[in-house]
Amino acid sequence: MLRIERSANGQVVFTVSGRMQTEDVEQFRQLLIVEAPGQQLILNLQDVTLVNLDAVTFLANCEANGIKLENCPLHIRNWINQEKRRNKNRRTPKEDTK
């Protein structure tokens, strides 16, 4: 079960706790979409206990899009970094078509 609490005081902080699974990603995405453009968003992940690959990919994309991940547990941070490296290695340079 995933619990998400929103607070705002100049910036919007989503405090996340519990297990973040595939079925939670779309719900979370919808919460982020309704925030004002340009608003600083922070995900406080201190109490996240378990994630799956879809959740890690989502978190990595959030970070790539300027959303700050705060208090990210080390095992989740390591997995996010691993996925970023793996995705970077999958990209191949475009061949010169001249």
Coordinates of N, CA, C and O in Angstrom, one line a residue:
M1 N 0.8 -1.2 0.0 CA 0.0 0.0 0.0 C 0.9 1.2 0.0 O 1.9 1.3 0.7
L2 N 0.5 2.2 -0.8 CA 1.3 3.5 -0.9 C 0.4 4.6 -0.4 O -0.8 4.7 -0.7
R3 N 1.1 5.4 0.4 CA 0.4 6.6 1.0 C 1.2 7.9 0.5 O 2.4 7.9 0.5
I4 N 0.4 8.8 -0.1 CA 1.0 10.1 -0.6 C 0.3 11.2 0.1 O -0.9 11.4 0.1
E5 N 1.1 12.1 0.8 CA 0.6 13.3 1.4 C 1.2 14.5 0.7 O 2.4 14.5 0.5
R6 N 0.4 15.5 0.4 CA 0.9 16.7 -0.3 C 0.9 17.8 0.7 O -0.1 18.0 1.5
S7 N 2.0 18.6 0.7 CA 2.0 19.8 1.5 C 2.7 20.9 0.6 O 3.4 20.6 -0.3
A8 N 2.3 22.2 0.9 CA 2.8 23.3 0.1 C 3.2 24.4 1.0 O 2.4 24.8 1.8
N9 N 4.3 25.0 0.8 CA 4.8 26.2 1.5 C 5.9 26.8 0.6 O 7.0 26.8 0.9
G10 N 5.4 27.4 -0.5 CA 6.4 27.9 -1.5 C 6.9 26.9 -2.5 O 7.3 27.2 -3.5
Q11 N 6.9 25.6 -2.1 CA 7.2 24.5 -2.9 C 6.2 23.4 -2.5 O 5.7 23.4 -1.5
V12 N 6.0 22.5 -3.5 CA 5.1 21.4 -3.2 C 5.9 20.1 -2.9 O 6.8 19.7 -3.6
V13 N 5.6 19.5 -1.7 CA 6.3 18.3 -1.3 C 5.3 17.2 -1.2 O 4.2 17.3 -0.5
F14 N 5.6 16.1 -1.9 CA 4.8 14.9 -1.7 C 5.6 14.0 -0.8 O 6.7 13.5 -1.2
T15 N 5.0 13.7 0.3 CA 5.7 12.7 1.2 C 5.1 11.3 0.9 O 3.9 11.1 1.0
V16 N 5.9 10.4 0.6 CA 5.5 9.1 0.1 C 5.9 8.1 1.1 O 7.1 8.1 1.6
S17 N 5.0 7.1 1.4 CA 5.4 6.1 2.4 C 4.8 4.8 1.9 O 3.7 4.8 1.3
G18 N 5.4 3.7 2.2 CA 4.9 2.4 1.9 C 5.6 1.8 0.6 O 6.7 2.1 0.3
R19 N 4.8 0.9 -0.1 CA 5.3 0.2 -1.2 C 4.8 0.9 -2.5 O 3.6 1.2 -2.7
M20 N 5.8 1.2 -3.4 CA 5.4 1.9 -4.7 C 5.5 0.8 -5.8 O 6.6 0.4 -6.1
Q21 N 4.4 0.5 -6.3 CA 4.3 -0.6 -7.3 C 3.8 0.0 -8.7 O 3.4 1.2 -8.7
T22 N 3.7 -0.8 -9.7 CA 3.3 -0.5 -11.0 C 1.9 0.2 -11.0 O 1.7 1.3 -11.6
E23 N 1.0 -0.3 -10.2 CA -0.4 0.3 -10.2 C -0.4 1.7 -9.5 O -1.4 2.5 -9.7
D24 N 0.6 2.0 -8.8 CA 0.7 3.3 -8.1 C 1.3 4.4 -9.0 O 1.0 5.6 -8.8
V25 N 2.0 4.0 -10.0 CA 2.7 5.0 -10.9 C 1.8 5.9 -11.6 O 2.0 7.1 -11.6
E26 N 0.7 5.4 -12.2 CA -0.2 6.2 -13.0 C -0.9 7.2 -12.0 O -1.1 8.4 -12.4
Q27 N -1.3 6.7 -10.9 CA -2.0 7.6 -9.9 C -1.1 8.7 -9.5 O -1.5 9.9 -9.4
F28 N 0.2 8.4 -9.3 CA 1.2 9.4 -8.9 C 1.4 10.4 -10.0 O 1.5 11.6 -9.8
R29 N 1.5 9.9 -11.2 CA 1.6 10.7 -12.4 C 0.5 11.8 -12.5 O 0.7 12.9 -12.8
Q30 N -0.7 11.3 -12.3 CA -1.9 12.2 -12.3 C -1.8 13.3 -11.3 O -2.2 14.4 -11.5
L31 N -1.3 13.0 -10.1 CA -1.1 14.0 -9.0 C -0.1 15.1 -9.5 O -0.3 16.2 -9.2
L32 N 0.9 14.6 -10.1 CA 2.0 15.6 -10.5 C 1.5 16.5 -11.7 O 1.9 17.7 -11.8
I33 N 0.7 15.9 -12.6 CA 0.2 16.7 -13.8 C -0.6 17.9 -13.4 O -0.5 18.9 -14.0
V34 N -1.4 17.8 -12.3 CA -2.3 18.9 -11.9 C -1.5 20.1 -11.2 O -2.1 21.1 -11.0
E35 N -0.3 19.9 -10.9 CA 0.5 21.0 -10.3 C 0.8 22.1 -11.3 O 0.9 21.8 -12.5
A36 N 0.9 23.3 -10.8 CA 1.1 24.4 -11.7 C 2.5 24.3 -12.4 O 3.5 23.9 -11.8
P37 N 2.5 24.6 -13.7 CA 3.8 24.6 -14.4 C 4.8 25.5 -13.7 O 4.5 26.6 -13.3
G38 N 6.0 25.0 -13.7 CA 7.1 25.8 -13.1 C 7.2 25.7 -11.6 O 8.1 26.2 -11.0
Q39 N 6.2 25.1 -11.0 CA 6.2 24.9 -9.5 C 7.3 23.9 -9.1 O 7.4 22.8 -9.7
Q40 N 8.1 24.2 -8.1 CA 9.1 23.3 -7.6 C 8.4 22.1 -6.9 O 7.6 22.3 -6.0
L41 N 8.7 20.9 -7.4 CA 8.1 19.7 -6.8 C 9.2 18.9 -6.2 O 10.3 18.7 -6.7
I42 N 8.9 18.3 -5.0 CA 9.8 17.5 -4.2 C 9.1 16.2 -3.8 O 7.9 16.3 -3.4
L43 N 9.7 15.1 -4.0 CA 9.2 13.8 -3.5 C 10.1 13.4 -2.3 O 11.3 13.2 -2.5
N44 N 9.5 13.4 -1.2 CA 10.2 12.9 0.0 C 9.9 11.4 0.1 O 8.8 11.0 0.4
L45 N 11.0 10.7 -0.1 CA 10.9 9.2 -0.2 C 11.4 8.5 1.1 O 11.6 7.3 1.1
Q46 N 11.5 9.2 2.2 CA 12.1 8.7 3.4 C 11.4 7.4 3.9 O 12.1 6.4 4.3
D47 N 10.1 7.3 3.7 CA 9.4 6.2 4.3 C 9.0 5.2 3.2 O 8.1 4.3 3.4
V48 N 9.6 5.2 2.0 CA 9.3 4.2 1.0 C 10.1 3.0 1.3 O 11.3 3.0 1.5
T49 N 9.4 1.9 1.4 CA 10.0 0.6 1.8 C 10.3 -0.3 0.7 O 11.3 -1.1 0.8
L50 N 9.6 -0.2 -0.4 CA 9.7 -1.2 -1.5 C 9.3 -0.5 -2.8 O 8.3 0.2 -2.8
V51 N 10.0 -0.8 -3.9 CA 9.7 -0.3 -5.2 C 9.9 -1.5 -6.2 O 10.6 -2.4 -5.9
N52 N 9.2 -1.3 -7.3 CA 9.5 -2.3 -8.4 C 10.2 -1.5 -9.6 O 10.3 -0.3 -9.5
L53 N 10.5 -2.2 -10.7 CA 11.1 -1.5 -11.8 C 10.4 -0.4 -12.4 O 10.9 0.7 -12.7
D54 N 9.0 -0.5 -12.5 CA 8.2 0.6 -13.0 C 8.3 1.8 -12.1 O 8.4 2.9 -12.6
A55 N 8.3 1.6 -10.8 CA 8.4 2.7 -9.9 C 9.8 3.4 -10.0 O 9.9 4.6 -10.0
V56 N 10.8 2.6 -10.1 CA 12.2 3.1 -10.3 C 12.3 3.9 -11.5 O 12.9 5.0 -11.6
T57 N 11.8 3.4 -12.6 CA 11.8 4.1 -13.9 C 11.1 5.4 -13.8 O 11.5 6.5 -14.3
F58 N 9.9 5.4 -13.1 CA 9.1 6.6 -12.9 C 9.9 7.6 -12.1 O 10.0 8.8 -12.4
L59 N 10.5 7.2 -11.0 CA 11.3 8.1 -10.2 C 12.5 8.7 -10.9 O 12.8 9.9 -10.8
A60 N 13.2 7.9 -11.7 CA 14.3 8.4 -12.5 C 13.8 9.4 -13.5 O 14.5 10.5 -13.7
N61 N 12.6 9.2 -14.1 CA 12.1 10.2 -15.1 C 11.7 11.5 -14.4 O 11.9 12.6 -14.9
C62 N 11.1 11.3 -13.2 CA 10.8 12.5 -12.4 C 12.0 13.4 -12.1 O 12.0 14.6 -12.4
E63 N 13.1 12.7 -11.7 CA 14.3 13.4 -11.4 C 14.9 14.1 -12.7 O 15.3 15.2 -12.7
A64 N 14.8 13.4 -13.8 CA 15.3 13.9 -15.1 C 14.5 15.1 -15.5 O 15.0 16.0 -16.2
N65 N 13.2 15.2 -15.1 CA 12.4 16.3 -15.4 C 12.4 17.4 -14.4 O 11.5 18.3 -14.4
G66 N 13.3 17.4 -13.5 CA 13.5 18.5 -12.5 C 12.8 18.3 -11.2 O 12.8 19.2 -10.4
I67 N 12.2 17.2 -10.9 CA 11.6 16.9 -9.7 C 12.6 16.4 -8.7 O 13.4 15.5 -9.0
K68 N 12.7 17.0 -7.5 CA 13.8 16.7 -6.6 C 13.3 15.4 -5.8 O 12.2 15.4 -5.3
L69 N 14.2 14.5 -5.7 CA 14.0 13.3 -4.8 C 14.7 13.5 -3.5 O 16.0 13.6 -3.5
E70 N 14.0 13.6 -2.5 CA 14.6 13.9 -1.2 C 14.5 12.7 -0.2 O 13.5 12.0 -0.3
N71 N 15.5 12.5 0.6 CA 15.5 11.4 1.6 C 15.3 10.1 0.9 O 14.6 9.2 1.4
C72 N 15.9 9.9 -0.3 CA 15.7 8.6 -1.0 C 16.6 7.5 -0.3 O 17.8 7.7 -0.2
P73 N 15.9 6.4 0.1 CA 16.7 5.3 0.7 C 17.8 4.9 -0.3 O 17.6 4.9 -1.5
L74 N 18.9 4.5 0.3 CA 20.1 4.1 -0.5 C 19.8 3.0 -1.5 O 20.3 3.1 -2.6
H75 N 19.1 2.0 -1.1 CA 18.8 0.9 -2.1 C 18.0 1.4 -3.3 O 18.2 0.9 -4.4
I76 N 17.1 2.3 -3.1 CA 16.3 2.9 -4.2 C 17.2 3.8 -5.0 O 17.2 3.7 -6.2
R77 N 18.0 4.6 -4.4 CA 18.9 5.5 -5.1 C 19.9 4.7 -6.0 O 20.1 5.1 -7.1
N78 N 20.4 3.7 -5.4 CA 21.4 2.8 -6.2 C 20.7 2.2 -7.4 O 21.2 2.2 -8.5
W79 N 19.4 1.8 -7.3 CA 18.7 1.2 -8.4 C 18.4 2.2 -9.4 O 18.5 2.0 -10.6
I80 N 18.0 3.4 -9.0 CA 17.7 4.5 -9.9 C 19.0 4.8 -10.7 O 18.9 4.9 -12.0
N81 N 20.1 5.0 -10.1 CA 21.4 5.2 -10.8 C 21.7 4.1 -11.7 O 22.2 4.4 -12.8
Q82 N 21.5 2.9 -11.3 CA 21.7 1.7 -12.2 C 20.9 1.8 -13.4 O 21.4 1.6 -14.6
E83 N 19.6 2.1 -13.3 CA 18.7 2.2 -14.4 C 19.1 3.4 -15.4 O 19.0 3.3 -16.6
K84 N 19.5 4.5 -14.8 CA 20.0 5.6 -15.6 C 21.2 5.2 -16.4 O 21.3 5.5 -17.6
R85 N 22.2 4.5 -15.8 CA 23.3 4.1 -16.6 C 23.0 3.1 -17.7 O 23.5 3.1 -18.8
R86 N 22.1 2.2 -17.3 CA 21.6 1.2 -18.3 C 20.9 1.8 -19.5 O 21.2 1.5 -20.6
N87 N 20.1 2.8 -19.2 CA 19.4 3.5 -20.3 C 20.3 4.3 -21.1 O 20.2 4.4 -22.4
K88 N 21.3 4.9 -20.5 CA 22.3 5.7 -21.2 C 23.1 4.8 -22.2 O 23.4 5.2 -23.3
N89 N 23.4 3.6 -21.7 CA 24.2 2.7 -22.5 C 23.4 2.1 -23.7 O 24.0 1.6 -24.7
R90 N 22.1 2.1 -23.6 CA 21.2 1.6 -24.6 C 21.2 2.5 -25.8 O 21.0 2.1 -26.9
R91 N 21.3 3.8 -25.5 CA 21.3 4.8 -26.6 C 22.6 4.7 -27.4 O 23.7 4.6 -26.9
T92 N 22.4 4.6 -28.7 CA 23.5 4.6 -29.6 C 23.6 5.8 -30.4 O 22.6 6.4 -30.8
P93 N 24.8 6.3 -30.7 CA 24.9 7.5 -31.6 C 24.3 7.3 -32.9 O 24.4 6.2 -33.5
K94 N 23.7 8.4 -33.4 CA 23.1 8.3 -34.8 C 24.2 8.2 -35.8 O 25.2 8.8 -35.7
E95 N 24.0 7.3 -36.8 CA 25.0 7.1 -37.8 C 24.9 8.3 -38.8 O 23.9 8.9 -39.0
D96 N 26.1 8.6 -39.3 CA 26.1 9.7 -40.3 C 25.5 9.2 -41.6 O 25.9 8.2 -42.1
T97 N 24.5 9.9 -42.0 CA 23.8 9.5 -43.2 C 24.2 10.2 -44.5 O 23.6 10.2 -45.5
K98 N 25.4 10.8 -44.5 CA 25.9 11.5 -45.6 C 26.4 10.6 -46.7 O 26.9 9.5 -46.5

